[in-house]
Every structure is written in C-alpha cells, then in structure tokens.
Tab-separated table of C-alpha atoms and ligand atoms in Angstrom:
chain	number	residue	atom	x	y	z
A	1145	UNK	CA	74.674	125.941	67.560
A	1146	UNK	CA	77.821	128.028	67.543
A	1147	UNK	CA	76.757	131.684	66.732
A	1148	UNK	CA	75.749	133.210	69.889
A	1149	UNK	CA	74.175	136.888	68.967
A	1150	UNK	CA	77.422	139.045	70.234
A	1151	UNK	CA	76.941	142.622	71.727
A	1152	UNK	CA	79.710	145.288	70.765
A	1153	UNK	CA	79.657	147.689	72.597
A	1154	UNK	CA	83.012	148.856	74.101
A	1155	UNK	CA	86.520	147.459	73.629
A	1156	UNK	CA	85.964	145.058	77.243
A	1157	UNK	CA	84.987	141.033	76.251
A	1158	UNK	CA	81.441	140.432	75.859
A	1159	UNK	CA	81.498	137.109	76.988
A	1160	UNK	CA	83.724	136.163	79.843
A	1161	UNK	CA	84.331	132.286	80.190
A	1162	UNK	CA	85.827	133.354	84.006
A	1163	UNK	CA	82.539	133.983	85.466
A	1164	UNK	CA	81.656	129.938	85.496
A	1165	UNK	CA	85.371	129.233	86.841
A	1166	UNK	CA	84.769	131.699	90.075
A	1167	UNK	CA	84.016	128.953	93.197
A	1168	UNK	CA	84.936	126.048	93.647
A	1169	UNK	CA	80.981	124.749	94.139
A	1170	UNK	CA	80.195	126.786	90.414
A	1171	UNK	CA	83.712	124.594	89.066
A	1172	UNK	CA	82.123	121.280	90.477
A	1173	UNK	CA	78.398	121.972	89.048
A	1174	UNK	CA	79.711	122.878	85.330
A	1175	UNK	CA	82.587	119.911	85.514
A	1176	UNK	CA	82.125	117.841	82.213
A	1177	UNK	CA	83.996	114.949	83.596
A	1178	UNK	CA	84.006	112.733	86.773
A	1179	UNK	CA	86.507	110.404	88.040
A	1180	UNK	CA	85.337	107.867	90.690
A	1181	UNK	CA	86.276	105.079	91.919
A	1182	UNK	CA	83.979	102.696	90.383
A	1183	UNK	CA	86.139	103.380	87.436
A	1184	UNK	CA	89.461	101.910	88.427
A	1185	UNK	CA	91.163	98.330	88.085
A	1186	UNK	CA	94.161	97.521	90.012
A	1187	UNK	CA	96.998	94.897	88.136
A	1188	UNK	CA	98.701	92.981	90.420
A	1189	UNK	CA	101.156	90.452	89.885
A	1190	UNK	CA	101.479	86.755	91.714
A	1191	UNK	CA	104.138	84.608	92.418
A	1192	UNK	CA	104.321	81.134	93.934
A	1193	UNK	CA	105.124	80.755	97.552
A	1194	UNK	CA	103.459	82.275	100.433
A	1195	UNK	CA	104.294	85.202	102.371
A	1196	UNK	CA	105.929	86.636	99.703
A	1197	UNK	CA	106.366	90.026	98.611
A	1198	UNK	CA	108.770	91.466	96.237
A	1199	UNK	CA	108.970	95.003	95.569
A	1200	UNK	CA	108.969	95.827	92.030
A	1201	UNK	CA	111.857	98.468	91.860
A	1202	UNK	CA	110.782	100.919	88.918
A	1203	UNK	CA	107.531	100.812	90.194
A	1204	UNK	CA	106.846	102.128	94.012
A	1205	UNK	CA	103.847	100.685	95.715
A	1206	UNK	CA	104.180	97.957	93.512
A	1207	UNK	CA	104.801	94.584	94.289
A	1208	UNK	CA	104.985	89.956	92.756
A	1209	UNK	CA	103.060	88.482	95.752
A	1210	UNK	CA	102.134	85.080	96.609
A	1211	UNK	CA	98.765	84.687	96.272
A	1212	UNK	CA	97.985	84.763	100.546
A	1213	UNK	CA	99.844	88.082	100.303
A	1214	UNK	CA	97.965	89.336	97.000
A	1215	UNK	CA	94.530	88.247	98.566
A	1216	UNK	CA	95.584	91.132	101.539
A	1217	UNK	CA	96.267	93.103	98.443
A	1218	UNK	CA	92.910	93.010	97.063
A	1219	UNK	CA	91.165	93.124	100.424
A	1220	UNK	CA	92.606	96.479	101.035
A	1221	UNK	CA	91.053	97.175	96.905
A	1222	UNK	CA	87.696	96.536	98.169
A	1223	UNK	CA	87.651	98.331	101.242
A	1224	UNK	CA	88.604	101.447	99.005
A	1225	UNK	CA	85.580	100.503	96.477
A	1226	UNK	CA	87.695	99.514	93.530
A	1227	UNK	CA	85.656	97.085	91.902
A	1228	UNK	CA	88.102	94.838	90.222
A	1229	UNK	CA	91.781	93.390	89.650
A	1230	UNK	CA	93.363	92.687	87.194
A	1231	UNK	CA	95.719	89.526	87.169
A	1232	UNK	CA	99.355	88.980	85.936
A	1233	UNK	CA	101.175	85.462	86.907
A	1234	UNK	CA	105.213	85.065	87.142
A	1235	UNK	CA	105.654	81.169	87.419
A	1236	UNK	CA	108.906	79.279	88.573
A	1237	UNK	CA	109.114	77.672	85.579
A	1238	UNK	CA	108.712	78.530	81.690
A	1239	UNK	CA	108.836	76.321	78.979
A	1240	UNK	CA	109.025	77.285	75.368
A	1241	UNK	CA	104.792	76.742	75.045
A	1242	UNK	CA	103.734	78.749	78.235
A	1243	UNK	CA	102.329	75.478	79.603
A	1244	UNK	CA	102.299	76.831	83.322
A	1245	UNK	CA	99.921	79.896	81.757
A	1246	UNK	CA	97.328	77.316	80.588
A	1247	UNK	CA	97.519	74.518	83.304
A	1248	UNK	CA	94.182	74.197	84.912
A	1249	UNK	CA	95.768	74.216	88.694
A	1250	UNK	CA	98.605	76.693	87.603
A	1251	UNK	CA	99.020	79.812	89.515
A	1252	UNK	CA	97.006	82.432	88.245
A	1253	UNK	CA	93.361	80.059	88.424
A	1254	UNK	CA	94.773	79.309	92.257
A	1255	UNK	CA	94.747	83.682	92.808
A	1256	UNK	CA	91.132	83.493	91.251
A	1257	UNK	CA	89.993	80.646	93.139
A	1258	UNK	CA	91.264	82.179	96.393
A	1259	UNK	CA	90.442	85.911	95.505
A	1260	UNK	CA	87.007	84.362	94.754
A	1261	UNK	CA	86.701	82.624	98.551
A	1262	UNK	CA	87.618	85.714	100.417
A	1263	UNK	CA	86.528	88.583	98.293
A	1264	UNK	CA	82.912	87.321	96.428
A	1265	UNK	CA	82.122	90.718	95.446
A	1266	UNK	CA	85.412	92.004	93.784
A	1267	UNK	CA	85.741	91.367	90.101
A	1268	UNK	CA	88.775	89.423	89.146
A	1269	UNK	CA	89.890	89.825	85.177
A	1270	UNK	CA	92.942	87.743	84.668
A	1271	UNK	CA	95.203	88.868	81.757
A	1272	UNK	CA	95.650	85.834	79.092
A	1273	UNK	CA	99.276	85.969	76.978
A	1274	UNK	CA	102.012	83.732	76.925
A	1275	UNK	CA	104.846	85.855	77.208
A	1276	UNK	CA	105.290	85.514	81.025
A	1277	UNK	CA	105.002	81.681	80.402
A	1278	UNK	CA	107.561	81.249	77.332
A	1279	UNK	CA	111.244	80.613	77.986
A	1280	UNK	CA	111.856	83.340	74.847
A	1281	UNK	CA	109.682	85.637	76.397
A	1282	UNK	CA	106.861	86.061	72.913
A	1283	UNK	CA	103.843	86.492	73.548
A	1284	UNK	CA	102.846	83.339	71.433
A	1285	UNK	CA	104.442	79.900	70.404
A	1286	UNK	CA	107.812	80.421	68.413
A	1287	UNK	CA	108.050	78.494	64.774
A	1288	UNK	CA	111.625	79.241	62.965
A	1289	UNK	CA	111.710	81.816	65.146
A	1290	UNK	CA	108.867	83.843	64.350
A	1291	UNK	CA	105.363	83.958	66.369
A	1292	UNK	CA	102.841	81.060	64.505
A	1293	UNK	CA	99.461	82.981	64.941
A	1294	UNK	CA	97.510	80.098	64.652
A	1295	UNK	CA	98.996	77.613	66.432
A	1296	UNK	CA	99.094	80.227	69.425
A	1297	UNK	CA	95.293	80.451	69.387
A	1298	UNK	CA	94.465	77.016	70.993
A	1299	UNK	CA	96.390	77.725	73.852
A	1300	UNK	CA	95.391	81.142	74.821
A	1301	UNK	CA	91.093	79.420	74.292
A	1302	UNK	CA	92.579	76.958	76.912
A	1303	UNK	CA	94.335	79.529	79.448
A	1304	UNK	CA	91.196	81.364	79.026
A	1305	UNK	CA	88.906	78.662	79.864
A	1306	UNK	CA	91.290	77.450	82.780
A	1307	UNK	CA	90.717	80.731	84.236
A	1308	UNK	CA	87.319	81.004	83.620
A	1309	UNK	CA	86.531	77.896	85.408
A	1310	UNK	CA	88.096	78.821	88.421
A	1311	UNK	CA	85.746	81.653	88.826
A	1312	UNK	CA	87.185	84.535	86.561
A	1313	UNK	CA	84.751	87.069	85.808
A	1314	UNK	CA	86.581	88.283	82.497
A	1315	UNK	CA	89.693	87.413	80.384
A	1316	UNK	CA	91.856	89.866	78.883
A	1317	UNK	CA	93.510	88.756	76.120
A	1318	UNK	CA	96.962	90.804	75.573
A	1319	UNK	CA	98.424	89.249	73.058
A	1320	UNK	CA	97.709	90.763	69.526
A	1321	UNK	CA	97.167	87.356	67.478
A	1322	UNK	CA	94.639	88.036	64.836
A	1323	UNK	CA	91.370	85.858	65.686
A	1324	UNK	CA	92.010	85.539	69.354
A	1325	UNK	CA	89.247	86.633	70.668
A	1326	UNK	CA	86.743	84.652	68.140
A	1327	UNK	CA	89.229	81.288	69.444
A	1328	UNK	CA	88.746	81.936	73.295
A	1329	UNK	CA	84.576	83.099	72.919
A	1330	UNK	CA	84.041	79.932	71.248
A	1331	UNK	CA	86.136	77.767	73.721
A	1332	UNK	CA	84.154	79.479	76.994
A	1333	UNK	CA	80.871	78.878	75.214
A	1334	UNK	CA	81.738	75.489	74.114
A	1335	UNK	CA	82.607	74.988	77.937
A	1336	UNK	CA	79.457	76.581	79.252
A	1337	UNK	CA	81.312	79.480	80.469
A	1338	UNK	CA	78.565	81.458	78.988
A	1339	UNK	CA	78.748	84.535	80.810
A	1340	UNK	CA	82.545	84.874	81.219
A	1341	UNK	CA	83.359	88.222	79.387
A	1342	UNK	CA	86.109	89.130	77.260
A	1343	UNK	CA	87.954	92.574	77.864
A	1344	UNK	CA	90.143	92.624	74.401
A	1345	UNK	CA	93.643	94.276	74.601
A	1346	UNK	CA	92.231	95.609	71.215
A	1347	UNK	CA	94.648	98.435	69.954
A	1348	UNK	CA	97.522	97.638	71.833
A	1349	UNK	CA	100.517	99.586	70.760
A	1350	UNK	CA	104.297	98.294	70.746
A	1351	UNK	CA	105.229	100.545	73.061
A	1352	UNK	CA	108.477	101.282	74.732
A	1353	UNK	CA	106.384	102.204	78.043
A	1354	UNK	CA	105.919	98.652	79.107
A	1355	UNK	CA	109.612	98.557	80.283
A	1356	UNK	CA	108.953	98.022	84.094
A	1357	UNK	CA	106.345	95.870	83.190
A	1358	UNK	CA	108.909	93.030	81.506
A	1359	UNK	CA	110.934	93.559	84.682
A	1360	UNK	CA	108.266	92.585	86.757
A	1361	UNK	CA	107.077	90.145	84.938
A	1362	UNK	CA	110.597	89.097	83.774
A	1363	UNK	CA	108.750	88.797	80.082
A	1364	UNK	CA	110.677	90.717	77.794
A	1365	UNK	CA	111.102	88.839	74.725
A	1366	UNK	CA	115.230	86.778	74.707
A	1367	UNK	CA	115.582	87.716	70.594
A	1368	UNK	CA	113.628	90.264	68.446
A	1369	UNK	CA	110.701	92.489	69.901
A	1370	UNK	CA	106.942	92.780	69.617
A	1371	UNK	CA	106.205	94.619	66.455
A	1372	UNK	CA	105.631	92.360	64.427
A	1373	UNK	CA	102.525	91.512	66.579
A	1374	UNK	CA	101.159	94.643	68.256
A	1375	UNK	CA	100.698	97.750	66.353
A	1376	UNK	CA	102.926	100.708	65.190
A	1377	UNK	CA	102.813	103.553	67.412
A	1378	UNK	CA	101.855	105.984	64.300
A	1379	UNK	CA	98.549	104.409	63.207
A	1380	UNK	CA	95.144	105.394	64.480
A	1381	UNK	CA	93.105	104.103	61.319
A	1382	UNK	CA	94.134	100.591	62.143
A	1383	UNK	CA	93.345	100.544	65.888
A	1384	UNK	CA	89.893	101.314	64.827
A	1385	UNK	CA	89.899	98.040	62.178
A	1386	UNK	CA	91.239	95.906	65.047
A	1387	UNK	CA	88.444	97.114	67.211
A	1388	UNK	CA	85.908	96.480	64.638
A	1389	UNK	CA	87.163	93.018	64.727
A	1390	UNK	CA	87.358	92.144	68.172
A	1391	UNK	CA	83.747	93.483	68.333
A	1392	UNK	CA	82.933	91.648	65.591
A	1393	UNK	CA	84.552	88.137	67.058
A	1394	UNK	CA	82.439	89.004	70.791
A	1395	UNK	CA	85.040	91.350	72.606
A	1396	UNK	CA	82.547	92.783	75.449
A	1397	UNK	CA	84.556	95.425	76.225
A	1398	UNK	CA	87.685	96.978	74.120
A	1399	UNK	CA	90.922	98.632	75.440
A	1400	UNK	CA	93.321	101.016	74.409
A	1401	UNK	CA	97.109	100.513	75.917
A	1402	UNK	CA	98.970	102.574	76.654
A	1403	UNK	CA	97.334	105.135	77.736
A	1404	UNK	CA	98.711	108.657	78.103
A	1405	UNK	CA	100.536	108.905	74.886
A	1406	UNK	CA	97.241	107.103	73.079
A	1407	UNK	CA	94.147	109.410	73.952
A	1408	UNK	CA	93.616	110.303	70.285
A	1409	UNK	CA	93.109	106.643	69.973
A	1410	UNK	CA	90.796	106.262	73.309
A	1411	UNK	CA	88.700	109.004	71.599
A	1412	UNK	CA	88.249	108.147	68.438
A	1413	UNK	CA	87.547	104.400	69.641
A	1414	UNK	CA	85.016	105.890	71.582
A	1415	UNK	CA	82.735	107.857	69.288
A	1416	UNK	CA	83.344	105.849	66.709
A	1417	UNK	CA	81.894	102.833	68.035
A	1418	UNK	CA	80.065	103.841	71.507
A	1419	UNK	CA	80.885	100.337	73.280
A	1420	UNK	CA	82.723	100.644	76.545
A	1421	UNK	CA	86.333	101.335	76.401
A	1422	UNK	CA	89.242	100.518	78.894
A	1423	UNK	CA	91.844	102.441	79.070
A	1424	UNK	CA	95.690	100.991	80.381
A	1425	UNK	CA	97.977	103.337	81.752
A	1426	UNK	CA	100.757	101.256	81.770
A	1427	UNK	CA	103.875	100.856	84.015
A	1428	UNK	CA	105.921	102.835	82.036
A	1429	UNK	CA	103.076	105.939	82.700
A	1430	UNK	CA	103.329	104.834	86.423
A	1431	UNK	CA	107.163	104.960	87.004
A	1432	UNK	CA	107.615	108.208	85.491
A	1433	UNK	CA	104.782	109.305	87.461
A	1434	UNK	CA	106.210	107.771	90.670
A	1435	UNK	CA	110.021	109.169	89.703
A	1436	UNK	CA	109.096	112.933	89.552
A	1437	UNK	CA	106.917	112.915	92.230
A	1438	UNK	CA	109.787	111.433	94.344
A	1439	UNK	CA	111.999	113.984	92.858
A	1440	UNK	CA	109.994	116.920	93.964
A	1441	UNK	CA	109.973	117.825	90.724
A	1442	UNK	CA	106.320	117.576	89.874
A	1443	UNK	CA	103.068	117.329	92.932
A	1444	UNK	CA	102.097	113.409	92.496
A	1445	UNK	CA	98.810	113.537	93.465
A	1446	UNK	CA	97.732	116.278	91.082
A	1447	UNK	CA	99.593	114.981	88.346
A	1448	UNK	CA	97.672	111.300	88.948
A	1449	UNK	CA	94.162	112.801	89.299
A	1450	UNK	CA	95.043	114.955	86.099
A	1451	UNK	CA	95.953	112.118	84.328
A	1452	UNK	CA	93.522	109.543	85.301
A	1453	UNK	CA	90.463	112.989	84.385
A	1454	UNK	CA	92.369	112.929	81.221
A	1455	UNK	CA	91.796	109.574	80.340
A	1456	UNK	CA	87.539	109.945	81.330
A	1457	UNK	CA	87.584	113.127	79.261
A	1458	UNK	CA	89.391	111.049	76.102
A	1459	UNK	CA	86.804	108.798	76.729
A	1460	UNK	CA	87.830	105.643	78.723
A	1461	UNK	CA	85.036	104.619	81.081
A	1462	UNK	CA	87.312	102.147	83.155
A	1463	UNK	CA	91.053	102.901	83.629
A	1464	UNK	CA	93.492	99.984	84.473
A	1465	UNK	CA	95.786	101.637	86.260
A	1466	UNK	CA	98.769	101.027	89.199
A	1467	UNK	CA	97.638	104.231	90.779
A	1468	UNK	CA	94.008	102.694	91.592
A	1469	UNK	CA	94.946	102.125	95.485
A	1470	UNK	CA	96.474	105.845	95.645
A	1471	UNK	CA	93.695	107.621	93.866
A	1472	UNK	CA	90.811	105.516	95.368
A	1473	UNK	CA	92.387	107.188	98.697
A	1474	UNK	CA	92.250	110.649	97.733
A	1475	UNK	CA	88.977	110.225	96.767
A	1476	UNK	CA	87.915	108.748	99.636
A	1477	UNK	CA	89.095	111.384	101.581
A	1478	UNK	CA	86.710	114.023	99.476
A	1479	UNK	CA	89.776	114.872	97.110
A	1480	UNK	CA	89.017	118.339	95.660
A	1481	UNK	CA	90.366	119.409	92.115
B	198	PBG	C1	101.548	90.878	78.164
B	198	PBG	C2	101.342	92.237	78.698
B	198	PBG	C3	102.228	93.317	78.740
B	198	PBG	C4	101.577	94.339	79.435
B	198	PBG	C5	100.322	93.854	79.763
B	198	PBG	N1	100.182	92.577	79.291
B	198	PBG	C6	103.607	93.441	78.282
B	198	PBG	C7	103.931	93.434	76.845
B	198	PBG	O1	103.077	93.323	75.975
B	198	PBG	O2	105.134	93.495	76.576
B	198	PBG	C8	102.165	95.679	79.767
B	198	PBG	C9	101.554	96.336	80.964
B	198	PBG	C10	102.313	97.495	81.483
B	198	PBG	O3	103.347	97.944	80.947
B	198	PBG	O4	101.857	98.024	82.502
B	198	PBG	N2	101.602	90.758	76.798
C-alpha cells in the first residue's frame, strides 16, 4: 500500500503533495474531515427563579438561567440546527445526599419537561452526578469521609429515572463510580424507560480544566479532590478498560472528557471499539479559548473551528462543547477553512 513506484530523474521532488492543496474547491474535495453542525451539543446550566440570567465570569457567552430564560437559550440552539443540550442544575439548596439532584419535581426534570413543551424536536441529555447537589461538593455520598461507591449507585438509578420520566432523551452519567451505568440501565428498564439512552462519561480524566466549571456550578469538592474517583491524567490503557465496561453494562454511547489535551484517548477509543464516541471540550478548553481571543492574542474563530476539526479527525463523532452556538453560526454563514 505504501511503495508508490518513484521516478528519479533530476534533483526536483517527484511527488509534490502541493498540487492537491492549490484551490480552495481542490482543498474542500480531498478534506478527510467534516465538521457540521449536526455534531454539536450545547451544556447549559439552570437555576431556580425566572428571568434569570447570570453570567458565568470565566466563561463569556456563558450563562445559570432559570429555566424560562434557558428555554430562549435552546430555542436560539435549534434555530442554528444543533440537535441537542446538554443539562447541568445549580439548586438553592444542597444537602449532604444530593436529594434536590434526584427529586422527581426538582429542577433539572422541570428544564426537561419545559424544553420538551416548547422545543419537541431538540434532544435534551441531562448530566446525572451528585456533586452540584452535595453540601461537600463529591460527586457521590460521603462515608468517613471518603466517596461509598455503592451506596452512591441507588441514587444516581433514581436521578436518572427522574429525568427520564420527564421526557429526557439520554442520561449522562459523570460521576466515575464503578457499576453506574449497569445500576441506572437496570432502573430505566425496570421503569419502562426502555428507550432512554445512556451517554457514559466513560474515561473521564481528573482534570484541572474543569475549573470554571465548579464555579459555575459552585461544585468543587469542600475537602480532598476527585482522584480518587476519576482517572489519572497519564493512563490511556485504563480508559480503554473503563470503556469496555460501560459497553459491557449498556453505555449507548461513550465519552472522552476533556477533550483537547485527551485526543490520544478519543482515538484510540475509537478504533479500538468502533461505537460512537463523544467528545467534551470542557470549560477549562473554553475559557482559555475565550481569554486569548479577547486578548488579541490568538483569531477565535479559527482557533474554535481548528479545535472542534481536531476533535472529528481524533475521532469524536459528537462534540459537547460551549462553543456550539458560536460555531453553529459560522457555519451557517458558509464558514470557509
Ligand atoms: C460533574 C461534572 C463536571 C463536569 C461535567 N460534569 C465537573 C467535575 O467533574 O468536577 C466538568 C465540565 C466542564 O469542565 O466543562 N461531575
């Protein structure tokens, strides 16, 4: 496949990779990779109240909004095309459980119901964790003061299932607990929520690039941090074991998070196991992205295209990512690379 018969006859190159890089139109009709639209899901955060809307500082364009305001949000989604949301809830109160994440009228199956009225056709995926829920800010039940796997599992199957039956077309589990996703797939199906899918935060890294994420969410943890439950930022080997598992307990789709720093991991996932593959480009990705640009210091719109191409060329097929309203733009307006 790789010996193509080679002609010496001067000093000049005999094969010139240029030639296919010439035009624009000849650029487009060799490209290996597309990015549309169809790809993207937007996270957005909700708060109680109405006519809210809270700019989240470290990340521009971002914003907690009650759910009225949030529904506006994800109107202006579908107009662009983007096909679904993602869903992160900030409650008024947390408890040392996460109660208000499993509650079956809490806040976040109140977004889906009313994302669900006014916007049939967009796909809502509501994150499932506890951390924005628990007093101590962990993204599972505390027992002398370290995270009891199994007693978290329960309550994520129940936040799940609350979410589901207020019309959520997948949960995304984001907590790293081993057998979580085995726990909520036999809760839905036990509830009849048979075609509910599970998106499965499967190799997702303990990363310092969530940092405006806990700020909006106000979820970083009071004591301690998260590596004792998600994974060490130099294994690959073992991302591919938890995705084998959360395959293995029904995960219909796997992610990768974050995503920049992690394509290595988005690749290997990929051709390893050919299943669809989300990747997150987290908030951390977005504020530095956001901070540059604003700088001067680097074009924004280039950069985001280059990264979001980056992530289809690792392999992701869907990108989560708080750029989705700003790229869906450009390429609505015919962006050219
Ligand atoms: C909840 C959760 C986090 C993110 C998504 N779900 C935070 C964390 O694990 O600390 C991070 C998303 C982002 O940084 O954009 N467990």
């Amino acid at each position: 496949r790789h010996s193509f018969p080679t002609r010496r006859s001067s000093d000049l190159p005999d094969t010139r990779m240029r030639r296919n890089r010439r035009t624009a139109a000849l650029r487009a009709m060799v490209a290996e990779t597309e990015l549309g639209v169809h790809r993207l899901i937007l996270p957005l955060f909700a708060v109680e109240g109405s006519g809210v809307e809270l700019p989240i500082l470290s990340m521009p364009g971002c914003f907690r909004q009650s759910i009225d305001r949030l529904v506006e949000q994800a109107r202006q989604a579908v107009d662009l095309g983007i096909p679904a949301v993602l869903l992160f809830g900030i409650p008024d109160r947390k408890d040392e459980t996460g109660s208000a994440g499993y509650a079956p009228d809490g806040l976040i199956p109140r977004a889906v119901a009313a994302l669900k009225a006014a916007l049939p056709h967009l796909m809502v995926w509501t994150d499932v964790c506890l951390c924005e829920y628990t007093r101590h800010g962990h993204c599972g039940v505390l027992r002398n003061g370290d995270v009891d796997n199994d007693a978290t599992l329960p309550l994520l199957a129940r936040a799940a299932c609350s979410y589901a039956a207020a019309g959520a077309d997948m949960v995304a589990p984001s907590d790293m607990m081993d057998g979580r996703i085995g726990a909520i797939r036999e809760a839905l199906d036990e509830e009849g929520f048979l075609h509910t899918g599970i998106v499965s935060y499967a190799a997702k890294y303990a990363s310092a690039f969530y940092g405006p994420f806990r700020e909006a969410a106000d979820s970083a943890p009071a004591q301690g941090d998260r590596r004792g439950y998600q994974m060490d930022p130099a294994n690959s080997d073992e991302a591919l074991r938890e995705v084998e598992l959360d395959l293995e307990e029904g995960a219909d789709l796997v992610m990768v998070k974050p995503a920049l720093s992690y394509l290595d991991i988005v690749s290997r996932v990929k051709w390893e196991f050919e299943v669809p593959v989300v990747a997150y480009s987290v908030s951390g990705e977005y504020a530095m992205l956001k901070a540059a640009s604003r700088q001067g210091w680097i074009d924004g719109d280039r950069v985001m295209m280059e990264m979001l191409l980056s992530m289809r060329r690792a392999g992701a097929d869907a990108i989560i990512t708080y750029s989705a309203l700003d790229a869906a733009r450009l390429l609505q307006n015919g962006w050219q690379r």
